[in-house]
Coordinates of C-alpha atoms in Angstrom, one line a residue:
X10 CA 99.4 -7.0 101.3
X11 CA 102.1 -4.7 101.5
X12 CA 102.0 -1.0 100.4
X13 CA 103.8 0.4 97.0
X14 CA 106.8 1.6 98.5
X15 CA 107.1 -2.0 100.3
X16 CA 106.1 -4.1 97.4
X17 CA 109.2 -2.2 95.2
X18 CA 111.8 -2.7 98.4
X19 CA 110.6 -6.8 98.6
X20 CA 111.2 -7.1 94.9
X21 CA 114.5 -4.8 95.1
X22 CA 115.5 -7.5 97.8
X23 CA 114.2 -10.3 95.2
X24 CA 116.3 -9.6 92.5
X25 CA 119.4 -9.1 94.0
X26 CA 119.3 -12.1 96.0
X27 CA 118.2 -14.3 92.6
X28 CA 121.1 -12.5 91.2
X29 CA 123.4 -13.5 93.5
X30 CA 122.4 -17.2 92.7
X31 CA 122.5 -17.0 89.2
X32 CA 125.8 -15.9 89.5
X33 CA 127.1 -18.5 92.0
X34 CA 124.8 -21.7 92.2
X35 CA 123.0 -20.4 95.4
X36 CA 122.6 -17.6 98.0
X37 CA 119.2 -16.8 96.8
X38 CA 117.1 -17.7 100.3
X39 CA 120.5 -17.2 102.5
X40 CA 120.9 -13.3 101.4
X41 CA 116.9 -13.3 100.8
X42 CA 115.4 -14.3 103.7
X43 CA 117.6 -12.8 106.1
X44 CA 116.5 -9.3 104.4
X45 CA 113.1 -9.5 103.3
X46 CA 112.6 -10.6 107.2
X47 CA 113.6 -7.5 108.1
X48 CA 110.7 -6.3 105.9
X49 CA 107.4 -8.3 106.6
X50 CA 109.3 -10.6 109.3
X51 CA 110.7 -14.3 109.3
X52 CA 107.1 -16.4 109.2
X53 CA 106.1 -14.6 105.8
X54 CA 109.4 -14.1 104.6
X55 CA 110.4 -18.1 104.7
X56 CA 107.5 -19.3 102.6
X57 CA 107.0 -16.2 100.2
X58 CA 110.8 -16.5 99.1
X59 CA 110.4 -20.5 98.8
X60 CA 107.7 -20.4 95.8
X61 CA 110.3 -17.9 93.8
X62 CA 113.3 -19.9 94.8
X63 CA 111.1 -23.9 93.4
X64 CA 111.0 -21.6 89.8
X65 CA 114.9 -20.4 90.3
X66 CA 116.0 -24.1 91.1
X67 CA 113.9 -25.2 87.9
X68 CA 115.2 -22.5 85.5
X69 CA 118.6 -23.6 86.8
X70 CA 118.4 -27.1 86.3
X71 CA 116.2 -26.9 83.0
X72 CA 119.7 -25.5 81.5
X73 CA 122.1 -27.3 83.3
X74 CA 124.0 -31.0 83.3
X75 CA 126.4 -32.8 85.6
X76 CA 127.9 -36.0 86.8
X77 CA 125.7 -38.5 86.6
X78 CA 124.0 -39.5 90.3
X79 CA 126.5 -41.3 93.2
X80 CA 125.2 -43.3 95.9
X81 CA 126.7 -40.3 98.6
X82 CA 124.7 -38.0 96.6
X83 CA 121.2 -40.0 96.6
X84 CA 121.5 -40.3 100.3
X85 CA 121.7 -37.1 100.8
X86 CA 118.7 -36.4 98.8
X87 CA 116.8 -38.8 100.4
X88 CA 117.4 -37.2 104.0
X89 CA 116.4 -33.7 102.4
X90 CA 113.6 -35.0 101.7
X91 CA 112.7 -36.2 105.6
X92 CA 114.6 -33.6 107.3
X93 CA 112.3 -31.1 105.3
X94 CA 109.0 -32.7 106.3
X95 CA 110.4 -32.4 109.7
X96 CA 111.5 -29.0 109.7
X97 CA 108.5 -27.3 107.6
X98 CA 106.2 -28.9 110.5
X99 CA 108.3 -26.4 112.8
X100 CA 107.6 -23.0 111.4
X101 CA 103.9 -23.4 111.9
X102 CA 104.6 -23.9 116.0
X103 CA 107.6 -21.6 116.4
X104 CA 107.6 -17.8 118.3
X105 CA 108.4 -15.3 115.2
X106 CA 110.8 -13.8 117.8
X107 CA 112.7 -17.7 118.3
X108 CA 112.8 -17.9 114.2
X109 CA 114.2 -14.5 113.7
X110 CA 117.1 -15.7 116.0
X111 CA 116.9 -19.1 114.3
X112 CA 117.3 -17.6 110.6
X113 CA 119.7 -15.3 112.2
X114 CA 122.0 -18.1 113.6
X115 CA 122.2 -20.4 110.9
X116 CA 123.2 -17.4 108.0
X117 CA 126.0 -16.0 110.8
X118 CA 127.4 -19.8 110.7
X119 CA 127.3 -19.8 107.1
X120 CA 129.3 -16.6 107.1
X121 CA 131.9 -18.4 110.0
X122 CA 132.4 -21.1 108.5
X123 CA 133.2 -19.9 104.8
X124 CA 135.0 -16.8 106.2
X125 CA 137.7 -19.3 108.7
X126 CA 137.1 -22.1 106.0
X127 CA 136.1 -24.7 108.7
X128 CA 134.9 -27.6 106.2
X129 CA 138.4 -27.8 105.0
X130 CA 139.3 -29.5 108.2
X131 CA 137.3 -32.2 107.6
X132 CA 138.4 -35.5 105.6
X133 CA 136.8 -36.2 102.2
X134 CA 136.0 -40.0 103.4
X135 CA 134.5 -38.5 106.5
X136 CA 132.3 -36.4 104.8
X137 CA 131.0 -39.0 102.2
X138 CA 130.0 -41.4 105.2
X139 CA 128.1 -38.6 106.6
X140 CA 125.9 -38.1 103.6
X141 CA 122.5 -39.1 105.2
X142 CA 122.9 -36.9 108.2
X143 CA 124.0 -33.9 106.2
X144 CA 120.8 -34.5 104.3
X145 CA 118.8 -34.8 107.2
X146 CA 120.4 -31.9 109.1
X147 CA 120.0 -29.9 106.2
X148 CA 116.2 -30.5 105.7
X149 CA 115.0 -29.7 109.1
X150 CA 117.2 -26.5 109.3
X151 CA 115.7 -25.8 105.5
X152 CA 112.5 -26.7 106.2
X153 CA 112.3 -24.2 109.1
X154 CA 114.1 -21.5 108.1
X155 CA 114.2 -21.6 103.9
X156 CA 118.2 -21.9 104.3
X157 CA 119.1 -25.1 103.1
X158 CA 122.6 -23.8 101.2
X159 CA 125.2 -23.9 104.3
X160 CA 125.4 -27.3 104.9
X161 CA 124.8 -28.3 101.3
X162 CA 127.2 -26.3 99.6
X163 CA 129.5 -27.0 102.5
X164 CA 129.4 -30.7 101.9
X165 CA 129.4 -30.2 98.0
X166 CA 132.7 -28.2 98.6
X167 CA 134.3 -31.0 100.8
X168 CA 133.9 -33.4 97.7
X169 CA 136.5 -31.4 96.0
X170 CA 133.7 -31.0 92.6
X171 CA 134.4 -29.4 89.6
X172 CA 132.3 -25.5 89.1
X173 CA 129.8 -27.4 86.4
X174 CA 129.0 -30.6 88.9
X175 CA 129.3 -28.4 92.4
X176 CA 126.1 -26.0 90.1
X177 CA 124.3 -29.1 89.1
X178 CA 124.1 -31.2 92.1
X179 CA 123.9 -28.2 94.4
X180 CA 120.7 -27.0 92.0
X181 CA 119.2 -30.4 92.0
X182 CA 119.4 -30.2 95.7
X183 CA 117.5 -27.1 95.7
X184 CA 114.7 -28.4 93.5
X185 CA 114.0 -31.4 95.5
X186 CA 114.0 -30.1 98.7
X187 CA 112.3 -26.8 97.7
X188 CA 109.2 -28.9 96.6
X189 CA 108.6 -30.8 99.6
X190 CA 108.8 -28.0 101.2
X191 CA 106.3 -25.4 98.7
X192 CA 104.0 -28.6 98.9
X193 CA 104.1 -28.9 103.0
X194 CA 103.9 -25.1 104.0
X195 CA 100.6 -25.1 101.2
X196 CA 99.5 -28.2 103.1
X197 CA 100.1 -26.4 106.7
X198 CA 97.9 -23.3 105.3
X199 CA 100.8 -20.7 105.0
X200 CA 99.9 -19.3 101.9
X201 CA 96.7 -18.0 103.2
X202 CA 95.6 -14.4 102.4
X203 CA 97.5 -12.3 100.7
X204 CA 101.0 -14.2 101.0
X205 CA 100.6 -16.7 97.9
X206 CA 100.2 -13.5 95.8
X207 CA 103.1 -12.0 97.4
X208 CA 105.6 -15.3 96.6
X209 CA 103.7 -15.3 92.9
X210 CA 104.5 -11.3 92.6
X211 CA 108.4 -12.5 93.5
X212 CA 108.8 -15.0 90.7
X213 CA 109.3 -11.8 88.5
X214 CA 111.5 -9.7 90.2
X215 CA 113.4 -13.4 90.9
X216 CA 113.7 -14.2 87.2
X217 CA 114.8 -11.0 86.5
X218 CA 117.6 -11.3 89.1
X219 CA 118.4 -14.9 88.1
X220 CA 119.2 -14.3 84.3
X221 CA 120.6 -11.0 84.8
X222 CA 123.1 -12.9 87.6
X223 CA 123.9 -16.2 84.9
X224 CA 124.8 -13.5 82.1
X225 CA 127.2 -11.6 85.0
X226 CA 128.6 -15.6 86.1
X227 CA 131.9 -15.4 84.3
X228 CA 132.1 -11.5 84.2
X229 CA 132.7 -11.0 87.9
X230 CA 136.1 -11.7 90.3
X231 CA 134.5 -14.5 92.2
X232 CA 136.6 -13.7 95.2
X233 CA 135.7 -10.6 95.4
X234 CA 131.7 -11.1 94.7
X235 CA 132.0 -13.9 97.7
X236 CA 133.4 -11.8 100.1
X237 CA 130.5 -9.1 99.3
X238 CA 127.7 -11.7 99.8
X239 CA 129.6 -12.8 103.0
X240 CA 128.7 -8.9 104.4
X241 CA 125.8 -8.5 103.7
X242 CA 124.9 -12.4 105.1
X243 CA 126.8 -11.3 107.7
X244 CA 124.7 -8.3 108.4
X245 CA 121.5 -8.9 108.1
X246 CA 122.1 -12.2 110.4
X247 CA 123.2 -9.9 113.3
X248 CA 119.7 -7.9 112.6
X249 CA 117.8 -10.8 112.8
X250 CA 119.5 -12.4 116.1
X251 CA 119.4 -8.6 117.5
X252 CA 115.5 -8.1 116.9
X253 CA 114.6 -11.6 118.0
X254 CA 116.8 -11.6 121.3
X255 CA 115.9 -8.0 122.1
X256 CA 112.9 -7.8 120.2

């Protein structure tokens, strides 16, 4: 278990990343992770942030409402759902120092790809025939690293939604993927010791950081708050590719 001084940094870290989501739909685990890493390192950091982030996704969806469900959107779902069976199997077996660079690479696309607004080049239809893949894709990176958010929201974005659907759908997402992958890192053992009291510990500072972040959601210049959750994406990916190619 970590000491004082680290327990108050890990819930510092916590809270703002749950604020960050409850101000824009997601960027909880993809500024998390990438920080509290830097802290106790990627293996505990994945699965402690996931059990906050399942109660986030719930609080989230408890209060929200969308479109109802396309066939595009269920298929995606459905390859979450096998792409994170898949890709919580691959924690368990991977080098810390290969996850850390793993973590690292997929937040630094993230940060590319919104920053040179890539998915705009690629044609609605397109993207709606891809649905399955994304899914899939999106699991196994999510389901070994926590991150599921860059692909989904990308693929949300290229389906030109309105704010309330883009939240819903991304949220829903969230939840069902987050629980088969809570549900397979408990079945792989990674909540022994002291780390499922760690992830329970963050459900406070998380809930804290998620309504504090929903009442801030229409108070803030979202261009503005974007481009400060792109830095510090963008930062703590370079840490995490630095410490696991140099170590």
């Amino acid at each position: 278990m970590p000491d004082p001084a680290q327990l108050l940094l890990i819930s510092v870290v916590i809270a703002g990343a749950a604020a960050i989501k409850g101000a824009m739909g997601f960027g909880f685990p993809l500024v998390g992770i990438p920080l509290l890493s830097a802290i106790i390192g990627p293996r505990a950091a994945v699965p402690v942030i996931a059990v906050p982030t399942l109660l986030s996704n719930f609080i989230m969806v408890s209060r929200g409402s969308g479109s109802r469900a396309s066939a595009h959107l269920l298929l995606v779902i459905a390859g979450l759902i096998v792409g994170t069976l898949a890709g919580a199997a691959v924690i368990k077996v991977l080098d810390p120092r290969m996850l850390s660079v793993l973590v690292g690479a997929v937040a630094l696309g993230y940060v590319i790809a919104t920053a040179f607004r890539l998915t705009a080049l690629v044609p609605e239809a397109v993207g709606r025939r891809a649905a399955p893949v994304v899914g899939l894709a999106a699991g196994v990176l999510g389901g070994a690293t926590g991150i599921f958010a860059p692909l989904l929201a990308s693929y949300l974005h290229l389906l030109h939604m309105a704010k309330r659907d883009f939240v819903f759908w991304l949220t829903i997402m969230f939840f069902v993927s987050n629980t088969v992958q809570v549900a397979s890192y408990a079945h792989l053992g990674l909540y022994a010791g002291p780390l499922l009291a760690l992830a329970l510990i963050g459900c406070v500072p998380m809930a804290i950081g998620t309504w504090s972040g929903m009442a801030l959601q229409d108070r803030i210049d979202p261009e503005m708050f974007g481009r400060i959750v792109l830095g510090i994406v963008f930062i703590a990916s370079l840490n995490l590719l630095v410490r696991g190619l140099l170590g």
